Amino acid sequence: TTATMTITVNPNITPTFTQVSAICNGATLAALPTTSTNSITGTWSPALNNTATTTYTFTPTAGQCATTATMTITVNSTTPAPTGTATQVFCVTPAPTVASLTATGTGIQWYAAATGGTPLASTAALVDGTTYYASQTVNDCESTTRMAVTVDFNDPQITASATTVCSG
């Protein structure tokens, strides 16, 4: 008699993962999941890098009939501070506001401090002699350094000592 044997060959499964969105240089990068969305377990290499775009490889745990998978996480470059005039002069009237300040860049936001804080409202009144700070945002990455602008009010006074004024 002849014995027969049936061998079943299971196809390799490709692990699938939710793509990680691009981050800003230096931003927090959460650990990658060690179980795929289709239940394959394994490990990632190399170590996470939040300063450069990197392709990571997922290696399944042995015995799962699974292939490796890769994911590239984009790290956007550091955004520089905007540029502009360091001292900006305004007339006292009409009263200047944050919207009166100028800087060259993209997605400009004004702050009362060189770091931290929340953006100032465009309608906030400027204060003579105060320094304001501008950041810019490019590719969803706000500059970590800010441009300083000091406000100077010009209040021209017209005085006349003569009692007779000539026409023209």
Backbone as a printed PyTorch tensor [residue, N CA C, xyz], in Angstrom:
tensor([[[  0.8300,  -1.1720,   0.0000],
         [  0.0000,   0.0000,   0.0000],
         [  0.8800,   1.2420,   0.0000]],

        [[  0.3080,   2.2470,  -0.5920],
         [  1.0090,   3.5250,  -0.6650],
         [  0.3270,   4.5010,   0.2830]],

        [[  1.1280,   5.1370,   1.1190],
         [  0.5920,   6.1260,   2.0560],
         [  0.6280,   7.4940,   1.3940]],

        [[ -0.4020,   8.2600,   1.6200],
         [ -0.4080,   9.6230,   1.0870],
         [ -0.3940,  10.6170,   2.2410]],

        [[  0.2160,  11.6840,   1.9400],
         [  0.3200,  12.7470,   2.9470],
         [ -0.0970,  14.0460,   2.2810]],

        [[ -0.8890,  14.8170,   2.9510],
         [ -1.3010,  16.1160,   2.4330],
         [ -0.5380,  17.1840,   3.2000]],

        [[  0.0920,  18.0520,   2.4430],
         [  0.8350,  19.1650,   3.0490],
         [  0.1070,  20.4460,   2.6600]],

        [[ -0.2320,  21.2300,   3.6750],
         [ -0.8890,  22.5120,   3.4250],
         [  0.1510,  23.6140,   3.5600]],

        [[  0.2600,  24.4120,   2.5260],
         [  1.1900,  25.5500,   2.5490],
         [  0.3680,  26.8120,   2.7890]],

        [[  0.5900,  27.3990,   3.9210],
         [ -0.1100,  28.6400,   4.2500],
         [  0.6170,  29.8190,   3.6080]],

        [[ -0.1150,  30.7360,   3.0150],
         [  0.5370,  31.9110,   2.4250],
         [  1.0890,  32.8300,   3.5210]],

        [[  2.1510,  33.5350,   3.1670],
         [  2.7000,  34.5090,   4.1090],
         [  1.7320,  35.6800,   4.2270]],

        [[  1.6010,  36.1840,   5.4370],
         [  0.7510,  37.3440,   5.6970],
         [  1.6520,  38.5670,   5.7930]],

        [[  1.2410,  39.6420,   5.1490],
         [  1.9870,  40.8960,   5.2630],
         [  1.3560,  41.7180,   6.3820]],

        [[  2.1220,  42.0340,   7.4340],
         [  1.5670,  42.8480,   8.5210],
         [  1.1620,  44.2290,   7.9990]],

        [[  0.0600,  44.7480,   8.4870],
         [ -0.3930,  46.0900,   8.0970],
         [ -0.4530,  46.9910,   9.3270]],

        [[ -0.1520,  48.2540,   9.1110],
         [ -0.1220,  49.2420,  10.1940],
         [ -0.7370,  50.5440,   9.7180]],

        [[ -1.2400,  51.3240,  10.6450],
         [ -1.7240,  52.6670,  10.3390],
         [ -0.5080,  53.5710,  10.1810]],

        [[ -0.4290,  54.2750,   9.0540],
         [  0.7060,  55.1530,   8.7820],
         [  0.7770,  56.2740,   9.8160]],

        [[  1.9800,  56.5130,  10.3230],
         [  2.2110,  57.6030,  11.2660],
         [  2.3590,  58.8970,  10.4580]],

        [[  1.6470,  59.9410,  10.8710],
         [  1.7160,  61.2370,  10.1880],
         [  3.0920,  61.8660,  10.3760]],

        [[  3.4330,  62.7630,   9.4580],
         [  4.6960,  63.4960,   9.5540],
         [  4.7410,  64.2740,  10.8650]],

        [[  5.9400,  64.4310,  11.4100],
         [  6.1260,  65.2010,  12.6400],
         [  7.1100,  66.3270,  12.3720]],

        [[  7.1710,  67.2750,  13.2890],
         [  8.1510,  68.3500,  13.2200],
         [  9.4420,  67.8680,  13.8710]],

        [[ 10.5610,  68.3670,  13.3760],
         [ 11.8680,  67.9990,  13.9230],
         [ 11.8770,  68.2090,  15.4340]],

        [[ 12.2060,  67.1510,  16.1790],
         [ 12.2930,  67.2320,  17.6340],
         [ 10.9890,  66.9550,  18.3630]],

        [[  9.8790,  66.8110,  17.6240],
         [  8.5880,  66.5440,  18.2730],
         [  8.5680,  65.1260,  18.8370]],

        [[  7.6430,  64.8740,  19.7260],
         [  7.5030,  63.5500,  20.3260],
         [  7.0320,  62.5530,  19.2760]],

        [[  7.6810,  61.4090,  19.2500],
         [  7.3180,  60.3350,  18.3300],
         [  6.9310,  59.1320,  19.1790]],

        [[  5.6540,  58.7750,  19.1540],
         [  5.1500,  57.6580,  19.9720],
         [  5.7230,  56.3300,  19.4760]],

        [[  5.8960,  55.3960,  20.3900],
         [  6.4100,  54.0700,  20.0400],
         [  5.5040,  53.4220,  18.9950]],

        [[  6.1090,  52.7100,  18.0570],
         [  5.3330,  52.0120,  17.0370],
         [  4.6970,  50.7650,  17.6490]],

        [[  3.5080,  50.3770,  17.1790],
         [  2.8210,  49.2220,  17.7570],
         [  3.5630,  47.9100,  17.4720]],

        [[  3.5820,  47.0220,  18.4470],
         [  4.2600,  45.7310,  18.2760],
         [  3.2990,  44.6450,  17.8080]],

        [[  2.0360,  45.0240,  17.5720],
         [  1.0560,  44.1210,  16.9680],
         [  0.4100,  44.8630,  15.8030]],

        [[  0.4160,  44.2330,  14.6230],
         [ -0.1500,  44.8650,  13.4320],
         [ -1.6760,  44.8970,  13.5140]],

        [[ -2.2920,  45.6620,  12.6040],
         [ -3.7510,  45.7390,  12.5780],
         [ -4.3620,  44.3960,  12.1730]],

        [[ -3.5500,  43.4880,  11.5790],
         [ -4.0370,  42.1440,  11.2470],
         [ -3.4090,  41.0840,  12.1710]],

        [[ -3.1000,  41.5010,  13.4150],
         [ -2.7160,  40.6240,  14.5330],
         [ -1.3780,  39.9030,  14.4190]],

        [[ -0.4190,  40.4620,  13.7120],
         [  0.9270,  39.8960,  13.6540],
         [  1.7750,  40.6250,  14.6960]],

        [[  2.4960,  39.8610,  15.5280],
         [  3.3550,  40.4820,  16.5370],
         [  4.7910,  40.4980,  16.0420]],

        [[  5.5620,  41.4430,  16.5670],
         [  6.9620,  41.5450,  16.1610],
         [  7.6220,  42.7740,  16.7400]],

        [[  8.7410,  43.1310,  16.1370],
         [  9.5290,  44.2730,  16.6130],
         [  9.9230,  45.1730,  15.4480]],

        [[ 10.2340,  46.4280,  15.7910],
         [ 10.6420,  47.4300,  14.8010],
         [ 12.1230,  47.7540,  14.9640]],

        [[ 12.7680,  48.0820,  13.8480],
         [ 14.1410,  48.5980,  13.8980],
         [ 14.3020,  49.5560,  12.7310]],

        [[ 15.1980,  50.5180,  12.8020],
         [ 16.0370,  50.8760,  13.9370],
         [ 15.2340,  51.6050,  15.0150]],

        [[ 15.9500,  52.1200,  16.0190],
         [ 15.3140,  52.8950,  17.0950],
         [ 14.6650,  54.1430,  16.4880]],

        [[ 13.5950,  54.6250,  17.1230],
         [ 12.8960,  55.8150,  16.6340],
         [ 13.8250,  57.0270,  16.6090]],

        [[ 13.6720,  57.8420,  15.5620],
         [ 14.4980,  59.0320,  15.3880],
         [ 13.5600,  60.1980,  15.0780]],

        [[ 13.4720,  61.1690,  15.9960],
         [ 12.5680,  62.3060,  15.7790],
         [ 13.2570,  63.5080,  15.1390]],

        [[ 14.4610,  63.2870,  14.5680],
         [ 15.1800,  64.3990,  13.9280],
         [ 15.4450,  64.1650,  12.4440]],

        [[ 15.1080,  62.9820,  11.9110],
         [ 15.3420,  62.7120,  10.4880],
         [ 14.2930,  61.7350,   9.9650]],

        [[ 13.9050,  61.9270,   8.7080],
         [ 12.9880,  60.9940,   8.0630],
         [ 13.6670,  59.6250,   8.0290]],

        [[ 12.9520,  58.5940,   8.4890],
         [ 13.5440,  57.2660,   8.6310],
         [ 12.5520,  56.2020,   8.1770]],

        [[ 13.0820,  55.1360,   7.5340],
         [ 12.2660,  53.9740,   7.1870],
         [ 12.5270,  52.9030,   8.2350]],

        [[ 11.4400,  52.4250,   8.8470],
         [ 11.5150,  51.4200,   9.9030],
         [ 11.0500,  50.0760,   9.3370]],

        [[ 11.6740,  49.0020,   9.8170],
         [ 11.3160,  47.6530,   9.3770],
         [ 10.7100,  46.8740,  10.5360]],

        [[  9.5510,  46.2770,  10.2680],
         [  8.8700,  45.4310,  11.2470],
         [  9.2450,  43.9780,  10.9490]],

        [[  9.8110,  43.2950,  11.9310],
         [ 10.1710,  41.8830,  11.7980],
         [  9.2120,  41.0590,  12.6560]],

        [[  8.3920,  40.2060,  11.9990],
         [  7.4290,  39.4020,  12.7600],
         [  8.1290,  38.3870,  13.6690]],

        [[  7.4820,  38.0640,  14.7600],
         [  7.9530,  37.0140,  15.6580],
         [  7.9110,  35.6970,  14.8750]],

        [[  8.9140,  34.8380,  15.0700],
         [  9.0160,  33.5720,  14.3320],
         [  7.7680,  32.7170,  14.5060]],

        [[  7.4440,  31.9290,  13.4520],
         [  6.3510,  30.9730,  13.5060],
         [  4.9880,  31.5280,  13.1480]],

        [[  4.9140,  32.7410,  12.5600],
         [  3.6150,  33.3380,  12.2490],
         [  3.2780,  33.3560,  10.7590]],

        [[  4.1320,  32.7840,   9.9230],
         [  3.9090,  32.8230,   8.4720],
         [  3.6720,  34.2640,   8.0090]],

        [[  4.5390,  35.1640,   8.4490],
         [  4.3800,  36.5740,   8.1110],
         [  5.6820,  37.1180,   7.5380]],

        [[  5.5580,  38.1000,   6.6640],
         [  6.7210,  38.7480,   6.0630],
         [  7.0220,  40.0490,   6.8060]],

        [[  8.1650,  40.6260,   6.4970],
         [  8.5030,  41.9210,   7.0970],
         [  7.6450,  43.0120,   6.4510]],

        [[  7.5560,  44.1370,   7.1170],
         [  6.8450,  45.3010,   6.5920],
         [  7.6900,  46.5260,   6.8960]],

        [[  7.4930,  47.5890,   6.1430],
         [  8.2400,  48.8260,   6.3920],
         [  7.2730,  50.0010,   6.5060]],

        [[  7.7350,  51.0300,   7.1870],
         [  6.9930,  52.2850,   7.2940],
         [  8.0130,  53.4120,   7.3480]],

        [[  7.7960,  54.4220,   6.5140],
         [  8.6550,  55.6060,   6.5420],
         [  7.9140,  56.7090,   7.2790]],

        [[  8.5890,  57.2920,   8.2790],
         [  8.0020,  58.4090,   9.0290],
         [  8.7740,  59.6640,   8.6340]],

        [[  8.0480,  60.6270,   8.0990],
         [  8.6480,  61.8790,   7.6510],
         [  8.8340,  62.8270,   8.8250]],

        [[ 10.0300,  63.3960,   8.9190],
         [ 10.3310,  64.4100,   9.9300],
         [ 10.6090,  65.7090,   9.1650]],

        [[  9.7170,  66.6920,   9.3330],
         [  9.8880,  67.9770,   8.6440],
         [ 11.0220,  68.7640,   9.2910]],

        [[ 11.7500,  69.5010,   8.4670],
         [ 12.9070,  70.2520,   8.9550],
         [ 12.4970,  71.3530,   9.9240]],

        [[ 13.4660,  71.8390,  10.6740],
         [ 13.2320,  72.9060,  11.6390],
         [ 12.8750,  74.1890,  10.8940]],

        [[ 11.8370,  74.8480,  11.3550],
         [ 11.3890,  76.0990,  10.7430],
         [ 12.1430,  77.2630,  11.3830]],

        [[ 12.7910,  78.1160,  10.5620],
         [ 13.4900,  79.2740,  11.1390],
         [ 12.4970,  80.3600,  11.5530]],

        [[ 12.9630,  81.2890,  12.3660],
         [ 12.1410,  82.4400,  12.7550],
         [ 11.8880,  83.2940,  11.5150]],

        [[ 10.7970,  84.0530,  11.5000],
         [ 10.5670,  84.9660,  10.3780],
         [ 11.5870,  86.1050,  10.4090]],

        [[ 11.5760,  86.9320,   9.3940],
         [ 12.4960,  88.0690,   9.3330],
         [ 11.6910,  89.3600,   9.3040]],

        [[ 12.3690,  90.4810,   9.5850],
         [ 11.6910,  91.7710,   9.5570],
         [ 12.5010,  92.8330,  10.2620]],

        [[ 11.8880,  93.9990,  10.4200],
         [ 12.5270,  95.1390,  11.0590],
         [ 12.4330,  94.9950,  12.5720]],

        [[ 13.5850,  95.1640,  13.2500],
         [ 13.6530,  94.9420,  14.7000],
         [ 12.9480,  96.0260,  15.5070]],

        [[ 12.8770,  97.2590,  14.9790],
         [ 12.1380,  98.3280,  15.6450],
         [ 11.1000,  98.8350,  14.6590]],

        [[  9.8530,  98.8330,  15.0710],
         [  8.7830,  99.2970,  14.1960],
         [  8.1210, 100.5020,  14.8460]],

        [[  7.9940, 101.5750,  14.0510],
         [  7.5040, 102.8630,  14.5540],
         [  6.0660, 103.0840,  14.0890]],

        [[  5.2250, 103.5030,  15.0370],
         [  3.8170, 103.7410,  14.7410],
         [  3.3970, 105.0920,  15.3020]],

        [[  2.4160, 105.7330,  14.6550],
         [  1.8100, 106.9440,  15.1970],
         [  0.9040, 106.5320,  16.3500]],

        [[  0.7430, 107.4320,  17.2970],
         [ -0.0870, 107.1450,  18.4540],
         [ -1.5470, 106.9560,  18.0400]],

        [[ -1.9920, 107.7680,  17.0550],
         [ -3.3560, 107.6200,  16.5570],
         [ -3.3160, 107.4470,  15.0480]],

        [[ -4.1100, 106.5470,  14.4810],
         [ -5.0030, 105.6580,  15.2150],
         [ -4.1970, 104.6330,  16.0190]],

        [[ -4.7470, 104.1740,  17.1190],
         [ -4.0350, 103.2780,  18.0330],
         [ -3.6040, 101.9980,  17.3050]],

        [[ -2.2920, 101.7030,  17.2830],
         [ -1.8190, 100.4970,  16.5970],
         [ -2.1420,  99.2310,  17.3990]],

        [[ -2.3560,  98.1430,  16.6720],
         [ -2.6520,  96.8430,  17.2840],
         [ -1.6320,  95.8170,  16.7920]],

        [[ -1.7190,  94.6030,  17.3090],
         [ -0.8300,  93.5150,  16.8810],
         [ -0.9060,  93.3510,  15.3650]],

        [[ -2.0690,  93.5580,  14.7650],
         [ -2.2240,  93.4540,  13.3080],
         [ -1.3630,  94.4790,  12.5720]],

        [[ -0.9200,  95.5490,  13.2590],
         [ -0.0780,  96.5750,  12.6410],
         [  1.3710,  96.1140,  12.4840]],

        [[  1.7890,  95.1320,  13.2740],
         [  3.1720,  94.6230,  13.2160],
         [  3.4000,  93.8730,  11.9040]],

        [[  4.6510,  93.9230,  11.4140],
         [  4.9600,  93.2140,  10.1790],
         [  6.1720,  92.3050,  10.3540]],

        [[  6.1220,  91.1760,   9.6540],
         [  7.2270,  90.2170,   9.6060],
         [  7.0930,  89.4640,   8.2950]],

        [[  8.2240,  89.0100,   7.7580],
         [  8.2080,  88.2530,   6.5140],
         [  8.3160,  86.7790,   6.8340]],

        [[  7.3180,  86.0130,   6.3920],
         [  7.3070,  84.5830,   6.6410],
         [  5.9260,  84.0180,   6.3520]],

        [[  5.7120,  82.7880,   6.7870],
         [  4.4590,  82.0720,   6.5320],
         [  3.7680,  81.7780,   7.8500]],

        [[  2.4750,  82.0150,   7.9030],
         [  1.7070,  81.6950,   9.1140],
         [  2.2440,  82.4190,  10.3360]],

        [[  2.4540,  83.7250,  10.2300],
         [  3.0360,  84.5250,  11.3190],
         [  2.0860,  84.5780,  12.5150]],

        [[  2.6570,  84.3740,  13.7140],
         [  1.9160,  84.5410,  14.9680],
         [  2.7740,  85.4160,  15.8840]],

        [[  2.1150,  86.2960,  16.6340],
         [  2.8100,  87.2170,  17.5400],
         [  2.5920,  86.7960,  18.9870]],

        [[  3.6550,  86.9470,  19.7850],
         [  3.6380,  86.5620,  21.1980],
         [  4.1910,  87.6980,  22.0530]],

        [[  3.9050,  87.6400,  23.3530],
         [  4.4370,  88.6150,  24.2990],
         [  5.7590,  88.1330,  24.8960]],

        [[  6.1560,  86.8810,  24.5980],
         [  7.3850,  86.3100,  25.1670],
         [  8.2070,  85.6180,  24.0820]],

        [[  9.5120,  85.5080,  24.3230],
         [ 10.4250,  84.8750,  23.3590],
         [ 10.1710,  83.3810,  23.2330]],

        [[  9.6310,  82.7610,  24.2840],
         [  9.2820,  81.3360,  24.2330],
         [  7.9820,  81.1250,  25.0030]],

        [[  7.2630,  80.0860,  24.6390],
         [  6.0270,  79.7440,  25.3400],
         [  4.9310,  80.7650,  25.1330]],

        [[  3.8960,  80.6320,  25.9150],
         [  2.7730,  81.5590,  25.8350],
         [  1.8070,  81.1980,  24.7230]],

        [[  0.7620,  81.9890,  24.6290],
         [ -0.2270,  81.7990,  23.5750],
         [ -0.1550,  82.9890,  22.6260]],

        [[ -0.5350,  82.7700,  21.3720],
         [ -0.4850,  83.8820,  20.4040],
         [ -1.3850,  85.0370,  20.8400]],

        [[ -0.9290,  86.2530,  20.5510],
         [ -1.7100,  87.4500,  20.8660],
         [ -2.8160,  87.6310,  19.8290]],

        [[ -3.9360,  88.1640,  20.2550],
         [ -5.0330,  88.4760,  19.3310],
         [ -4.5930,  89.6190,  18.4260]],

        [[ -5.0050,  89.5850,  17.1670],
         [ -4.6100,  90.6340,  16.2200],
         [ -5.1560,  91.9920,  16.6400]],

        [[ -6.1920,  92.0110,  17.4790],
         [ -6.8180,  93.2630,  17.9210],
         [ -6.1960,  93.8280,  19.2040]],

        [[ -5.2420,  93.1030,  19.7960],
         [ -4.6160,  93.5730,  21.0450],
         [ -3.8430,  94.8660,  20.7810]],

        [[ -4.0140,  95.8550,  21.6580],
         [ -3.3310,  97.1420,  21.5130],
         [ -1.8370,  96.9910,  21.7850]],

        [[ -1.0280,  97.6650,  20.9650],
         [  0.4210,  97.6720,  21.1880],
         [  0.7560,  98.6730,  22.2890]],

        [[  1.8610,  98.4010,  23.0070],
         [  2.3140,  99.2780,  24.0800],
         [  3.6810,  99.8260,  23.6950]],

        [[  3.8250, 101.1460,  23.7620],
         [  5.0780, 101.8160,  23.4030],
         [  6.2510, 101.2480,  24.2110]],

        [[  7.3610, 100.9550,  23.5200],
         [  8.5630, 100.4660,  24.1840],
         [  8.5480,  98.9740,  24.4840]],

        [[  7.4840,  98.2890,  24.1460],
         [  7.3660,  96.8540,  24.4260],
         [  7.9400,  96.0410,  23.2720]],

        [[  8.5290,  94.8930,  23.6030],
         [  9.0420,  93.9800,  22.5820],
         [  8.0400,  92.8520,  22.3890]],

        [[  7.7280,  92.5850,  21.1170],
         [  6.8280,  91.4970,  20.7290],
         [  7.6460,  90.4830,  19.9280]],

        [[  7.1670,  89.2620,  19.8560],
         [  7.9430,  88.1770,  19.2320],
         [  7.0930,  87.4520,  18.1870]],

        [[  7.6850,  87.2510,  16.9970],
         [  6.9640,  86.6070,  15.8970],
         [  7.5440,  85.2290,  15.6010]],

        [[  6.6400,  84.2770,  15.3780],
         [  7.0370,  82.9460,  14.9090],
         [  6.4090,  82.7600,  13.5360]],

        [[  6.8770,  81.7410,  12.8080],
         [  6.2170,  81.3730,  11.5600],
         [  6.0010,  79.8650,  11.5500]],

        [[  4.9970,  79.4400,  10.7840],
         [  4.6700,  78.0210,  10.6920],
         [  4.7530,  77.5790,   9.2380]],

        [[  5.5970,  76.5640,   8.9910],
         [  5.7730,  75.9920,   7.6560],
         [  5.6010,  74.4800,   7.7790]],

        [[  4.8120,  73.8760,   6.8970],
         [  4.5280,  72.4300,   6.9390],
         [  4.0450,  71.9990,   8.3220]],

        [[  3.1740,  72.7890,   8.9230],
         [  2.6160,  72.5060,  10.2510],
         [  3.6550,  72.5290,  11.3660]],

        [[  4.8450,  73.0730,  11.0960],
         [  5.8970,  73.1440,  12.1150],
         [  6.1770,  74.6080,  12.4450]],

        [[  5.8830,  74.9990,  13.6900],
         [  6.1210,  76.3710,  14.1210],
         [  7.5800,  76.5310,  14.5140]],

        [[  8.1680,  77.6790,  14.1620],
         [  9.5700,  77.9430,  14.5090],
         [  9.7470,  77.9170,  16.0230]],

        [[ 10.8540,  77.3500,  16.4720],
         [ 11.1150,  77.3030,  17.9040],
         [ 11.7860,  78.5920,  18.3680]],

        [[ 12.3930,  79.3250,  17.4350],
         [ 12.9410,  80.6420,  17.7620],
         [ 11.9960,  81.6990,  17.1940]],

        [[ 12.0140,  82.8660,  17.8210],
         [ 11.1170,  83.9450,  17.4090],
         [ 11.9020,  85.2200,  17.1360]],

        [[ 11.3990,  86.0060,  16.1970],
         [ 11.9990,  87.2990,  15.8760],
         [ 11.4570,  88.3450,  16.8580]],

        [[ 12.3670,  89.1390,  17.4350],
         [ 11.9720,  90.1920,  18.3790],
         [ 11.7280,  91.4990,  17.6330]],

        [[ 10.6410,  92.1810,  17.9730],
         [ 10.3080,  93.4870,  17.3990],
         [  9.9420,  94.4210,  18.5430]],

        [[ 10.6650,  95.5410,  18.6410],
         [ 10.3640,  96.5460,  19.6520],
         [  9.4950,  97.6220,  19.0210]],

        [[  8.4450,  98.0110,  19.7290],
         [  7.4970,  99.0070,  19.2440],
         [  7.8930, 100.3830,  19.7670]],

        [[  7.8770, 101.3620,  18.8540],
         [  8.2010, 102.7460,  19.2130],
         [  7.0760, 103.6260,  18.6870]],

        [[  6.4630, 104.3950,  19.5990],
         [  5.3960, 105.2940,  19.1840],
         [  5.9790, 106.6630,  18.8560]],

        [[  5.4920, 107.2350,  17.7680],
         [  5.8930, 108.5750,  17.3470],
         [  4.6620, 109.4560,  17.5460]],

        [[  4.8190, 110.4910,  18.3560],
         [  3.6920, 111.3770,  18.6500],
         [  4.0770, 112.7900,  18.2200]],

        [[  3.9730, 113.0600,  16.9020],
         [  4.3880, 114.3830,  16.4280],
         [  3.4800, 115.4930,  16.9710]],

        [[  4.1150, 116.5510,  17.4580],
         [  3.3780, 117.7060,  17.9820],
         [  3.6810, 118.9040,  17.0950]],

        [[  2.6580, 119.5750,  16.7180],
         [  2.8480, 120.7830,  15.9150],
         [  2.6840, 121.9690,  16.8570]],

        [[  3.7200, 122.8010,  16.8970],
         [  3.6470, 123.9780,  17.7520],
         [  3.8570, 125.2180,  16.9040]],

        [[  3.2430, 126.2660,  17.2720],
         [  3.4090, 127.5390,  16.5660],
         [  3.5430, 128.6530,  17.5940]],

        [[  4.5090, 129.5430,  17.3490],
         [  4.6900, 130.6380,  18.2790],
         [  4.2240, 131.9640,  17.6560]],

        [[  4.1060, 131.9560,  16.3380],
         [  3.6750, 133.1910,  15.6980],
         [  2.1630, 133.3390,  15.8000]],

        [[  1.6950, 134.5790,  15.9320],
         [  0.2590, 134.7920,  16.0170],
         [ -0.3180, 135.0760,  14.6410]],

        [[  0.5520, 135.2960,  13.6750],
         [  0.0870, 135.5580,  12.3160],
         [  0.5250, 134.3910,  11.4390]],

        [[ -0.4160, 133.8730,  10.6580],
         [ -0.0910, 132.7600,   9.7510],
         [ -0.3670, 133.2490,   8.3410]],

        [[  0.5970, 133.0290,   7.4500],
         [  0.4290, 133.4550,   6.0700],
         [ -0.3060, 132.3910,   5.2840]],

        [[ -1.0940, 132.7880,   4.3450],
         [ -1.8250, 131.8630,   3.4940],
         [ -0.8370, 131.0680,   2.6450]],

        [[ -1.0710, 129.7280,   2.5170],
         [ -0.2620, 128.8620,   1.6610],
         [  0.9300, 128.3320,   2.3580]]])
